[in-house]
Amino acid sequence: MLFFQKRTEGALPPSPISDLDQLAARIEAEALPFHAREAARRELERLTKTDPSVAEYGVGLAYLDFLLGLPWNVATPDRLDLPGAEAVLDARHHGLGQVKDRVLEYLASRSLRNATGFHVLVVDDEEIARANLEHVLRKEGYQVRGASNGLEALEEVRRWEFDLIITDLKMDKMDGLELLAEARVLSPATRVMLVTGFATVDTAVAAMRQGAVYYLAKPVNLDELRATVAGLVREKTAPTAFRSPVLCFSGPPGTGKTSVGQAIAEALGRKFHRISLAGLRDEAELRGHRRTYVGALPGRVLQSLSRLGVRNPVFMLDEIDKIGKDFRGDPAAVFLEMLDPEQNGQFVDNYLEVPFDLSQVLFIATANDVGELSGPLLDRLEVVPFQGYSAGEKVRIAEDHLLPRQLREHGLTHPYPVVTPEAVRLMVDGYTREAGVRNLDRELGRICRKLAKLRLEGGTAAPAGPVTVDAALVPALLGPARFVREAAGSTARVGVATGLVYAGYGGEIIFVEAIRMKGAGALTMTGSLGEVLCESAKTALSFVRSKAGTLGIDPQAFLTDDLHLHIPAGSIPKEGSSAGLTVALALASLYMGRALRPDVAMTGEITLTGNVLPVGGIREKLLAAARAGAKRVILPEGNRPDVLGLDGGDCPDLETVFVRTVLEALPLALA
Ligand code: ADP
């Protein structure tokens, strides 16, 4: 710790007395809040009575050093310049249109709140008293309007939003208390201050009951007035009063959440810090250990602030949904205390023991799956979804952002090697399987390392011109492709349907294969199917059986034949119910003896009566269908809005058709 380093730097260790003197001077010199200074003085007092050779002495010194080193009053000045913020976000990120909009709206409401000034309405039927008050407040820089009675005041309140109403208590037509009651209803957030020459306990109590914040006796003490109003202004402009929820970026890894957070910090001129919460197991890691424990440390939040040296960084709480299952204590409760503007002005770290104000910190949480978060926590978060990228977007991101950075980092600048779009596309398809671009970034890094090695090994014999990495060179540098994507088949087959599933990293196509053989009506299902999928397969089978007449199927077939259902592609999770429609069509095709078109893919949950229900992950599934070369995708009618919200550029050649029932879907898929 800093303190001990200082002690060992000198030639001779200074005596403990001078340590304590130095600390005493620091305690008085630092701009500490009252309670912190008191705590520091108490600790120092204890130290003066402690023998320097016992362990507690060192513990106490470390505590004081930490307390004094915290950025109680140090903050970077905020610059809230929206065009600047937009420029930073755009320069750093390709696409992400909706995310950027949401972030800019968030910043806009912040800056508006701080920019509109403080509006005061002064109500008094005595002309001179009112004019005087108005004058004093205007001189302080506030926006001031006046009203000569309660009714006029209410007119004003209907037309403008005031932060504060200062009203006389005794007035004709409508007195101050009545005005207070009416104003409460019209504008609940407006504070009211009562001023009266008849200051009595009764009226004061009545006023307090109605929620007047302040009560000033006439003649008004101007210093008291200025101080009280200034307090209210601080409350309004401090982010504490900024009740907007904390941003929570949700989406798969590598989709740019951290990097957008960094861009926000840069745009605001704030420092950025990220702590990963994945696998966090103990509340004390966040909130510190009590000093009674041996080796107690402050929590990560305060440690980070101490290291950053400012009280207003952008603080990213990464993977808030990945807190260890065996967490000791209630993570949601700690987060509420940290994130909730009502509570975080008084955040108490167990080690520090005195409250530290976290209200200036701009928290951004990230989560891969917000479904994992508890209700009360989710209420406080404004979730901004980040979606997976299409292969085309990944190539653009790689070319415009990832590759230039990797080349610079590997010193491959003179001249820049050329990596062709086809090579990048091959890396996207054959070497990564993810919704974001993190592994792609890593593979680009690998390519760069190989190129750097080649350049050095080549020495002067290296070609003078730029090296070109094309698709043919990629396997030579990275080894054979790791992933083989399923492509839509080319021949129509009986009993084989093409389905679309959503895995955490994106969409995939799967084939549902059904065959029948002589037997006694037994059903076998293979392909590591989850329980839900097995159930929807049974539902599909019952439905097809029940419609045997309509579909022209001999009902005996279900009794005299065994059925085997198989879904290959072992690495793809097959858990959900969204393959119900695919199974139903595969079975209908099998028993009808009619082939299905190989270029038609489908997704949808089904009911026992053959209705098709909407499912999730539509965008990812459509991207997967397009990638695999499908021409038509059959979707549940209920998913129409999802498709309307999509950018047509993602999968231009895909025909989407919507169905309500399995029977509607069948003719669309039959060859
Ligand atoms: P996350 O926090 O979502 O896991 P990161 O922000 O760490 O993802 O992103 C991983 C890498 O991909 C970073 O280098 C980031 O700059 C880059 N990246 C992600 N999305 C984009 C994008 N839309 N444009 C440019 N670069 C991006």
XYZ file of C-alpha atoms and ligand atoms in Angstrom:
698
model
C 0.000 0.000 0.000
C 1.104 3.491 -0.803
C 1.762 4.405 2.748
C 4.259 1.680 3.374
C 6.044 2.401 0.133
C 6.574 5.940 1.274
C 8.023 4.688 4.499
C 10.607 2.450 2.854
C 11.729 4.982 0.278
C 13.747 7.098 2.694
C 17.210 6.143 3.885
C 16.100 5.936 7.491
C 12.627 4.793 8.486
C 10.936 7.832 9.972
C 9.709 7.392 13.489
C 6.064 6.386 13.997
C 5.395 9.716 15.620
C 6.182 11.592 12.446
C 3.948 9.167 10.501
C 1.100 10.096 12.733
C 1.891 13.777 12.491
C 1.891 13.543 8.738
C -1.424 11.734 8.806
C -2.918 14.296 11.146
C -1.868 17.025 8.757
C -3.332 15.144 5.810
C -6.629 14.607 7.602
C -6.995 18.322 8.143
C -5.713 19.287 4.712
C -7.790 16.956 2.506
C -11.248 18.088 1.408
C -13.126 15.372 3.265
C -16.821 15.235 4.019
C -17.654 15.742 7.665
C -18.313 12.106 8.543
C -15.144 10.930 6.795
C -12.997 13.438 8.630
C -14.548 12.384 11.909
C -13.838 8.722 11.182
C -10.263 9.554 10.226
C -9.712 11.538 13.409
C -11.108 8.677 15.494
C -8.799 6.186 13.820
C -5.811 8.463 14.308
C -6.731 8.874 17.929
C -6.751 5.100 18.320
C -3.365 4.817 16.615
C -1.746 7.263 18.983
C -2.689 4.861 21.769
C -1.540 1.724 19.935
C 1.900 0.219 20.177
C 3.474 0.507 16.684
C 4.805 -3.043 16.916
C 1.384 -4.720 17.078
C -0.494 -5.771 13.973
C -3.443 -3.435 14.564
C -1.149 -0.486 14.109
C -0.364 -1.434 10.520
C -4.012 -2.203 9.857
C -4.990 1.229 11.139
C -2.349 2.963 9.024
C -3.509 1.119 5.913
C -7.094 2.093 6.680
C -6.255 5.766 7.046
C -4.167 5.715 3.922
C -7.065 4.216 1.977
C -9.607 6.617 3.401
C -7.482 9.659 2.673
C -6.677 8.422 -0.828
C -10.299 8.099 -1.928
C -11.492 10.650 -4.464
C -14.048 12.247 -2.135
C -14.181 15.418 -4.148
C -12.179 14.774 -7.275
C -14.150 14.609 -10.501
C -13.414 15.128 -14.162
C -15.516 17.924 -15.679
C -18.332 16.523 -17.797
C -18.680 17.559 -21.349
C -22.065 16.682 -22.657
C -21.771 17.450 -26.277
C -24.113 15.301 -28.303
C -22.663 15.798 -31.787
C -19.266 14.942 -30.327
C -20.663 11.826 -28.680
C -22.325 10.784 -31.907
C -19.076 11.273 -33.803
C -17.165 9.099 -31.317
C -19.784 6.336 -31.451
C -19.876 6.399 -35.240
C -16.144 6.452 -35.703
C -15.661 3.431 -33.464
C -18.550 1.249 -34.540
C -20.040 -0.060 -37.685
C -23.846 -0.393 -37.664
C -25.489 -0.635 -34.215
C -27.970 2.050 -35.299
C -30.567 1.373 -32.615
C -27.985 1.074 -29.870
C -26.428 4.395 -30.828
C -29.863 6.045 -30.898
C -30.717 4.759 -27.446
C -27.382 5.847 -25.997
C -27.660 9.311 -27.519
C -31.225 9.709 -26.233
C -29.978 8.781 -22.801
C -27.180 11.316 -22.963
C -29.539 13.927 -24.408
C -31.955 13.662 -21.513
C -29.011 13.989 -19.138
C -27.698 17.119 -20.765
C -31.158 18.686 -21.140
C -31.792 18.211 -17.479
C -28.631 20.024 -16.641
C -29.122 22.771 -19.200
C -32.639 24.049 -18.639
C -31.744 25.994 -15.525
C -33.691 26.355 -12.326
C -37.197 27.803 -12.521
C -38.751 29.599 -9.572
C -42.233 31.050 -9.136
C -42.582 33.751 -6.496
C -46.115 34.283 -5.156
C -46.931 37.233 -2.911
C -49.780 39.741 -2.911
C -47.449 42.424 -1.626
C -45.966 43.904 -4.747
C -42.763 45.175 -3.157
C -41.946 42.024 -1.227
C -42.436 39.966 -4.375
C -40.303 42.249 -6.534
C -37.524 42.124 -3.972
C -37.498 38.360 -3.841
C -37.616 38.082 -7.616
C -34.676 40.463 -7.866
C -32.562 38.514 -5.395
C -33.235 35.203 -7.122
C -32.586 36.578 -10.616
C -29.256 37.882 -9.419
C -28.423 34.296 -8.421
C -28.995 33.271 -12.031
C -32.358 31.516 -11.733
C -35.298 31.792 -14.123
C -37.930 33.646 -12.101
C -41.615 34.425 -12.677
C -44.036 36.151 -10.329
C -47.727 35.864 -9.388
C -49.747 38.156 -7.145
C -52.152 35.552 -5.759
C -52.861 31.838 -5.569
C -55.134 31.689 -8.595
C -52.644 33.481 -10.793
C -49.971 31.166 -9.483
C -51.956 28.098 -10.486
C -52.314 29.527 -13.988
C -48.535 29.791 -14.126
C -48.091 26.250 -12.826
C -50.380 24.972 -15.560
C -48.252 26.663 -18.190
C -44.677 26.111 -16.985
C -42.780 23.523 -15.088
C -41.293 25.073 -11.970
C -38.615 23.577 -9.787
C -39.624 25.684 -6.832
C -42.591 27.804 -5.747
C -41.899 30.343 -3.013
C -45.236 31.519 -1.698
C -46.565 33.815 0.971
C -48.833 32.042 3.424
C -51.542 34.643 3.976
C -53.044 35.888 0.743
C -56.443 36.912 -0.546
C -58.511 34.514 -2.705
C -56.333 31.475 -2.071
C -53.846 31.167 0.747
C -50.442 29.511 0.593
C -51.610 26.194 2.038
C -54.399 25.860 -0.529
C -51.962 26.722 -3.288
C -49.587 24.112 -1.937
C -52.308 21.445 -2.051
C -53.319 22.329 -5.623
C -49.738 22.573 -6.845
C -49.006 19.131 -5.392
C -51.637 17.695 -7.714
C -50.669 19.679 -10.806
C -46.943 19.259 -10.494
C -45.885 16.743 -7.848
C -42.151 17.208 -8.423
C -42.231 20.943 -7.724
C -40.855 21.929 -4.335
C -42.751 24.533 -2.324
C -41.342 26.966 0.205
C -43.729 28.855 2.480
C -42.914 32.348 3.691
C -44.995 34.093 6.272
C -45.051 36.877 8.796
C -47.366 34.864 11.031
C -44.976 32.069 11.766
C -46.754 29.822 14.153
C -46.139 26.232 15.042
C -49.593 25.157 13.814
C -49.268 26.460 10.308
C -45.761 25.119 10.092
C -46.959 21.649 11.043
C -49.855 21.838 8.592
C -47.458 22.931 5.870
C -45.054 20.091 6.615
C -47.904 17.600 6.471
C -48.796 18.819 3.037
C -45.258 18.378 1.942
C -43.827 21.880 1.840
C -40.103 21.477 1.937
C -39.213 24.695 3.662
C -40.749 27.231 5.865
C -39.213 30.689 6.168
C -40.270 33.361 8.629
C -40.684 36.966 7.587
C -38.690 39.107 7.383
C -36.845 36.713 5.116
C -33.202 36.198 5.933
C -31.681 36.477 2.456
C -28.631 34.370 3.221
C -30.837 31.577 4.469
C -32.995 31.862 1.359
C -29.998 31.777 -0.980
C -28.503 28.792 0.801
C -31.759 26.834 0.780
C -32.433 27.467 -2.886
C -28.837 26.651 -3.768
C -29.292 23.331 -1.951
C -32.334 22.554 -4.056
C -30.462 23.449 -7.233
C -27.651 21.112 -6.315
C -30.155 18.370 -5.690
C -31.673 18.902 -9.100
C -28.480 19.023 -11.117
C -26.672 16.305 -9.232
C -27.036 12.989 -10.998
C -28.651 11.800 -7.759
C -31.792 13.533 -8.839
C -31.389 12.100 -12.280
C -33.837 9.295 -11.853
C -33.284 7.671 -15.179
C -32.540 3.980 -14.900
C -29.084 2.525 -15.268
C -28.233 1.411 -18.790
C -27.901 -2.325 -19.219
C -26.350 -3.551 -22.458
C -27.615 -7.012 -23.176
C -26.507 -9.345 -25.908
C -24.089 -12.099 -26.882
C -20.337 -11.695 -26.291
C -18.328 -9.690 -28.785
C -21.190 -7.555 -30.043
C -19.592 -4.289 -28.936
C -21.033 -3.698 -25.461
C -17.748 -2.857 -23.765
C -16.570 -0.857 -26.667
C -19.752 1.281 -26.747
C -19.303 1.842 -22.990
C -15.757 3.070 -23.607
C -16.998 5.363 -26.335
C -19.553 6.868 -23.935
C -16.814 7.564 -21.408
C -14.685 9.177 -24.062
C -17.583 11.280 -25.309
C -18.297 12.501 -21.778
C -14.649 13.077 -21.000
C -14.854 10.605 -18.119
C -12.540 7.821 -17.083
C -13.645 4.292 -17.894
C -13.398 1.239 -15.724
C -14.778 -2.239 -16.118
C -15.162 -4.926 -13.507
C -16.153 -8.424 -14.401
C -18.734 -9.952 -12.130
C -18.678 -13.403 -13.703
C -18.284 -16.024 -11.013
C -18.314 -13.489 -8.194
C -18.973 -15.526 -5.093
C -19.007 -13.242 -2.134
C -20.781 -10.020 -1.352
C -17.638 -8.897 0.435
C -15.769 -8.811 -2.859
C -18.044 -5.958 -3.899
C -18.646 -4.370 -0.581
C -15.491 -5.118 1.369
C -14.631 -7.110 4.489
C -15.066 -5.775 7.964
C -11.790 -4.675 9.400
C -12.116 -7.190 12.210
C -11.153 -9.890 9.689
C -7.468 -10.596 9.211
C -6.355 -9.302 5.828
C -9.590 -7.362 5.314
C -9.767 -5.357 2.103
C -12.150 -2.755 0.707
C -14.651 -3.914 -1.905
C -13.867 -3.798 -5.602
C -15.983 -0.753 -6.230
C -14.138 1.517 -3.836
C -10.773 -0.020 -4.701
C -11.387 0.831 -8.322
C -12.448 4.385 -7.531
C -9.375 4.784 -5.385
C -7.167 3.606 -8.225
C -8.933 5.807 -10.778
C -8.698 8.800 -8.491
C -12.036 10.271 -9.578
C -15.528 9.898 -8.195
C -17.357 10.144 -11.521
C -16.018 7.492 -13.900
C -18.090 5.417 -16.285
C -18.181 2.124 -14.452
C -19.044 -0.979 -16.377
C -20.383 -3.898 -14.361
C -19.688 -6.685 -16.771
C -21.837 -9.819 -16.910
C -24.160 -8.879 -14.110
C -26.157 -12.022 -14.966
C -23.173 -14.331 -14.430
C -22.766 -13.899 -10.699
C -21.821 -17.264 -9.212
C -24.806 -19.390 -8.288
C -23.257 -19.972 -4.880
C -23.047 -16.235 -4.151
C -22.988 -15.567 -0.428
C -25.453 -12.780 0.239
C -28.012 -11.301 -2.105
C -26.366 -9.854 -5.217
C -29.511 -8.016 -6.276
C -29.626 -6.186 -2.944
C -26.018 -5.016 -3.299
C -26.605 -3.844 -6.837
C -29.743 -1.995 -5.895
C -27.788 -0.209 -3.241
C -25.025 0.609 -5.696
C -27.155 1.524 -8.687
C -30.279 3.069 -7.238
C -29.925 6.848 -7.220
C -32.100 6.953 -4.111
C -29.629 4.840 -2.191
C -26.208 5.091 -3.719
C -25.405 8.519 -2.309
C -24.773 6.646 0.927
C -23.003 3.484 -0.195
C -21.352 1.832 2.762
C -18.339 -0.365 2.204
C -17.789 -2.733 5.120
C -14.102 -1.909 5.249
C -14.445 1.856 5.016
C -17.429 1.927 7.377
C -18.369 5.484 6.438
C -20.695 6.153 3.492
C -19.189 7.064 0.143
C -21.263 8.876 -2.470
C -21.511 6.773 -5.650
C -24.166 8.956 -7.204
C -21.704 10.629 -9.564
C -20.606 7.322 -11.043
C -22.240 6.500 -14.353
C -22.925 2.792 -14.082
C -23.484 0.657 -17.138
C -24.316 -2.985 -16.622
C -23.870 -5.688 -19.235
C -25.610 -9.032 -19.415
C -25.689 -11.842 -21.916
C -29.188 -12.796 -20.863
C -31.323 -10.333 -18.926
C -33.797 -13.162 -18.297
C -31.443 -14.284 -15.532
C -31.846 -11.060 -13.554
C -34.239 -10.620 -10.668
C -37.366 -8.517 -11.149
C -36.508 -5.636 -8.800
C -33.075 -5.273 -10.371
C -34.460 -5.406 -13.891
C -36.900 -2.632 -12.972
C -33.987 -0.282 -12.356
C -32.261 -1.103 -15.622
C -32.901 0.301 -19.034
C -32.095 -2.655 -21.235
C -30.453 -1.847 -24.566
C -30.331 -5.012 -26.690
C -27.246 -5.749 -28.800
C -27.900 -8.248 -31.560
C -25.691 -10.690 -33.364
C -24.100 -9.579 -36.625
C -24.763 -11.034 -40.056
C -21.779 -12.467 -41.917
C -21.758 -9.381 -44.149
C -21.657 -7.050 -41.152
C -18.834 -9.054 -39.607
C -16.776 -8.679 -42.756
C -17.362 -4.909 -42.735
C -16.465 -4.650 -39.033
C -13.322 -6.707 -39.598
C -12.209 -4.618 -42.564
C -13.003 -1.200 -41.108
C -12.157 -1.699 -37.450
C -10.619 -4.981 -36.311
C -8.060 -5.552 -39.027
C -6.568 -2.037 -39.086
C -6.159 -2.199 -35.311
C -4.593 -5.664 -35.378
C -2.180 -4.654 -38.128
C -1.109 -1.591 -36.179
C -0.698 -3.582 -32.977
C 1.517 -6.107 -34.760
C 3.626 -3.456 -36.414
C 2.530 -4.543 -39.870
C 2.273 -1.027 -41.178
C 4.935 -0.541 -43.830
C 3.376 -1.611 -46.079
C -0.019 -2.811 -44.803
C -0.706 -6.390 -45.893
C -3.944 -6.764 -47.857
C -6.526 -9.186 -46.528
C -9.247 -9.692 -49.105
C -12.959 -9.627 -48.160
C -13.212 -13.245 -49.379
C -10.501 -14.252 -46.928
C -12.325 -12.512 -44.067
C -15.584 -14.136 -45.132
C -13.910 -17.530 -45.032
C -12.680 -16.790 -41.519
C -16.207 -15.808 -40.478
C -17.765 -18.966 -41.874
C -15.083 -21.578 -41.425
C -13.145 -20.507 -38.343
C -15.663 -18.916 -36.015
C -19.111 -19.723 -34.795
C -20.359 -16.769 -32.789
C -22.904 -13.975 -32.775
C -20.293 -11.268 -32.122
C -16.811 -10.725 -33.506
C -14.565 -11.649 -30.615
C -13.186 -14.886 -32.074
C -12.957 -13.294 -35.471
C -10.791 -10.614 -33.893
C -8.637 -13.355 -32.371
C -8.276 -15.174 -35.696
C -7.273 -11.901 -37.358
C -4.683 -11.544 -34.611
C -3.359 -15.007 -35.412
C -3.070 -14.123 -39.078
C -1.157 -10.987 -38.155
C 1.278 -12.918 -35.969
C 1.964 -15.356 -38.797
C 2.511 -12.475 -41.196
C 4.835 -10.735 -38.760
C 6.855 -13.923 -38.386
C 7.018 -14.391 -42.147
C 8.135 -10.812 -42.614
C 10.936 -11.170 -40.083
C 12.033 -14.568 -41.361
C 12.077 -13.249 -44.906
C 14.506 -10.507 -43.909
C 15.600 -8.521 -46.890
C 14.371 -11.248 -49.200
C 10.798 -10.377 -48.211
C 8.746 -9.052 -51.106
C 8.841 -5.282 -51.315
C 5.169 -4.935 -52.158
C 2.316 -5.664 -49.747
C 1.486 -9.298 -48.972
C -1.998 -10.307 -50.015
C -3.933 -12.761 -47.895
C -6.674 -14.246 -50.022
C -9.094 -17.046 -49.305
C -6.629 -19.643 -50.600
C -3.948 -18.516 -48.148
C -6.186 -18.632 -45.064
C -5.999 -22.441 -44.509
C -2.219 -22.246 -44.998
C -2.005 -19.710 -42.168
C -4.753 -20.910 -39.835
C -4.959 -24.608 -40.620
C -8.031 -26.334 -42.003
C -11.429 -24.757 -41.407
C -12.893 -25.709 -38.055
C -16.570 -25.396 -38.808
C -18.476 -26.801 -41.699
C -21.773 -25.073 -42.155
C -24.740 -27.119 -43.155
C -25.901 -26.065 -46.577
C -29.477 -26.478 -47.665
C -29.709 -29.739 -49.619
C -30.068 -29.778 -53.365
C -32.418 -32.714 -53.879
C -35.940 -33.045 -52.589
C -36.219 -35.937 -50.139
C -39.102 -37.745 -48.478
C -39.140 -37.362 -44.672
C -36.379 -34.744 -44.477
C -37.272 -31.185 -43.448
C -34.964 -28.220 -42.950
C -35.420 -26.448 -39.620
C -33.973 -23.316 -38.067
C -32.758 -23.188 -34.490
C -31.254 -20.476 -32.366
C -28.118 -21.275 -30.397
C -26.480 -18.759 -28.068
C -23.996 -17.690 -30.727
C -26.512 -17.274 -33.536
C -28.858 -19.214 -35.781
C -28.193 -22.584 -37.395
C -30.026 -24.824 -39.800
C -30.770 -28.403 -38.854
C -32.220 -31.331 -40.757
C -34.998 -33.386 -39.262
C -34.872 -36.888 -40.736
C -37.678 -39.403 -40.380
C -37.764 -42.970 -41.665
C -40.186 -45.841 -41.154
C -39.593 -49.572 -41.173
C -41.655 -52.710 -40.526
C -42.396 -53.003 -36.863
C -45.214 -52.357 -34.436
C -45.630 -48.593 -34.166
C -42.631 -47.868 -31.912
C -41.060 -44.398 -31.896
C -37.296 -43.849 -31.608
C -35.760 -40.401 -31.330
C -32.020 -39.719 -31.565
C -29.669 -36.765 -31.907
C -29.354 -35.650 -28.243
C -32.759 -34.047 -28.244
C -33.834 -32.121 -25.177
C -36.955 -33.046 -23.289
C -39.024 -30.211 -24.715
C -38.072 -31.110 -28.260
C -38.988 -34.758 -27.666
C -42.372 -33.639 -26.435
C -42.991 -31.441 -29.408
C -41.962 -34.346 -31.665
C -44.607 -36.533 -30.004
C -47.134 -33.728 -30.406
C -46.263 -33.500 -34.082
C -46.687 -37.236 -34.531
C -50.107 -37.253 -32.830
C -51.200 -34.342 -34.957
C -50.155 -36.026 -38.206
C -51.912 -39.235 -37.132
C -55.069 -37.333 -36.281
C -55.068 -35.764 -39.741
C -54.316 -39.009 -41.593
C -57.638 -38.789 -43.472
C -57.100 -35.216 -44.629
C -53.518 -35.925 -45.660
C -54.369 -39.144 -47.500
C -52.305 -41.328 -45.160
C -53.226 -44.961 -44.505
C -53.861 -45.011 -40.709
C -52.567 -48.625 -40.558
C -49.089 -47.327 -41.291
C -48.799 -45.966 -37.753
C -49.503 -49.416 -36.342
C -47.517 -51.640 -38.683
C -44.392 -49.498 -38.970
C -41.781 -48.283 -36.486
C -40.753 -44.666 -36.779
C -37.233 -43.300 -36.262
C -36.682 -39.574 -35.947
C -33.141 -38.247 -36.041
C -31.635 -34.769 -35.958
C -27.926 -34.811 -36.824
C -25.431 -32.022 -36.015
C -24.295 -33.061 -32.564
C -22.774 -29.736 -31.546
C -25.947 -27.728 -31.977
C -28.129 -27.540 -28.877
C -31.558 -28.974 -29.640
C -33.639 -28.096 -26.667
C -36.444 -25.718 -27.468
C -39.838 -26.277 -28.959
C -39.228 -24.228 -32.098
C -38.568 -27.341 -34.186
C -42.169 -28.572 -33.770
C -43.265 -27.396 -37.204
C -40.200 -28.912 -38.862
C -40.851 -32.306 -37.258
C -44.537 -32.178 -38.220
C -43.707 -31.505 -41.875
C -41.011 -34.193 -41.943
C -43.530 -36.727 -40.604
C -46.320 -35.622 -42.951
C -43.886 -35.916 -45.865
C -42.778 -39.374 -44.734
C -46.244 -40.874 -44.356
C -47.646 -39.131 -47.434
C -44.660 -40.368 -49.429
C -44.106 -36.891 -50.896
C -40.768 -35.086 -50.881
C -40.130 -31.669 -49.326
C -38.349 -28.852 -51.127
C -34.718 -28.736 -49.970
C -34.533 -24.952 -50.191
C -37.420 -24.285 -47.815
C -36.523 -23.797 -44.144
C -38.946 -23.367 -41.290
C -39.369 -22.679 -37.608
C -42.337 -22.623 -35.248
C -43.809 -24.242 -32.208
C -46.953 -26.310 -32.734
C -49.968 -27.209 -30.641
C -51.694 -30.587 -30.609
C -54.382 -29.225 -32.886
C -51.816 -28.073 -35.433
C -51.648 -24.351 -34.732
C -48.271 -22.717 -35.278
C -47.036 -20.454 -32.465
C -44.378 -17.724 -32.631
C -40.788 -18.403 -31.517
C -37.682 -16.358 -30.696
C -34.410 -15.593 -32.456
C -36.059 -14.789 -35.806
C -33.338 -12.484 -37.073
C -30.594 -14.986 -36.298
C -32.603 -17.789 -37.877
C -33.195 -15.821 -41.052
C -29.493 -15.007 -41.279
C -28.709 -18.716 -40.882
C -31.236 -19.636 -43.591
C -29.758 -17.090 -45.986
C -26.236 -18.301 -45.236
C -27.229 -21.894 -45.944
C -28.721 -20.974 -49.281
C -32.419 -21.418 -48.489
C -34.853 -19.628 -50.784
C -37.988 -19.601 -48.671
C -38.572 -19.518 -44.919
C -41.870 -20.518 -43.323
C -42.544 -18.599 -40.128
C -45.375 -18.393 -37.617
C -47.861 -15.596 -38.322
C -47.154 -14.314 -34.818
C -43.564 -13.503 -35.842
C -44.583 -11.117 -38.626
C -43.739 -8.030 -36.502
C -40.204 -9.377 -35.891
C -39.592 -9.620 -39.599
C -41.039 -6.190 -40.314
C -38.540 -4.721 -37.863
C -35.589 -6.186 -39.767
C -33.297 -4.502 -42.178
C -34.020 -6.051 -45.587
C -30.347 -5.759 -46.506
C -29.435 -8.606 -44.149
C -30.886 -11.399 -46.268
C -32.061 -9.940 -49.569
C -32.885 -13.112 -51.508
C -35.031 -14.789 -48.910
C -38.789 -15.162 -49.319
C -40.597 -15.167 -45.979
C -44.079 -16.690 -45.707
C -46.245 -16.695 -42.600
C -48.587 -19.482 -41.541
C -51.117 -20.045 -38.786
C -51.374 -23.842 -39.034
C -49.326 -26.868 -39.992
C -51.781 -27.619 -42.806
C -51.173 -24.154 -44.291
C -47.425 -24.733 -44.130
C -47.440 -28.145 -45.819
C -48.187 -27.083 -49.444
C -45.578 -24.321 -49.117
C -42.894 -26.889 -48.373
C -43.880 -29.868 -50.558
C -41.825 -30.320 -53.689
P -18.722 -7.331 -25.684
O -18.437 -6.342 -24.612
O -20.119 -7.216 -26.228
O -18.379 -8.735 -25.378
P -16.601 -5.970 -27.074
O -17.061 -4.567 -26.940
O -15.517 -6.425 -26.191
O -17.850 -6.944 -26.945
O -16.244 -6.238 -28.600
C -15.233 -7.101 -29.031
C -14.425 -6.442 -30.114
O -15.220 -6.245 -31.274
C -13.940 -5.069 -29.709
O -12.653 -4.922 -30.208
C -14.882 -4.124 -30.413
O -14.263 -2.911 -30.702
C -15.236 -4.898 -31.666
N -16.585 -4.575 -32.152
C -17.747 -5.134 -31.752
N -18.794 -4.602 -32.404
C -18.288 -3.680 -33.255
C -18.865 -2.801 -34.223
N -20.182 -2.749 -34.445
N -18.042 -2.005 -34.912
C -16.713 -2.042 -34.683
N -16.096 -2.849 -33.828
C -16.874 -3.665 -33.091
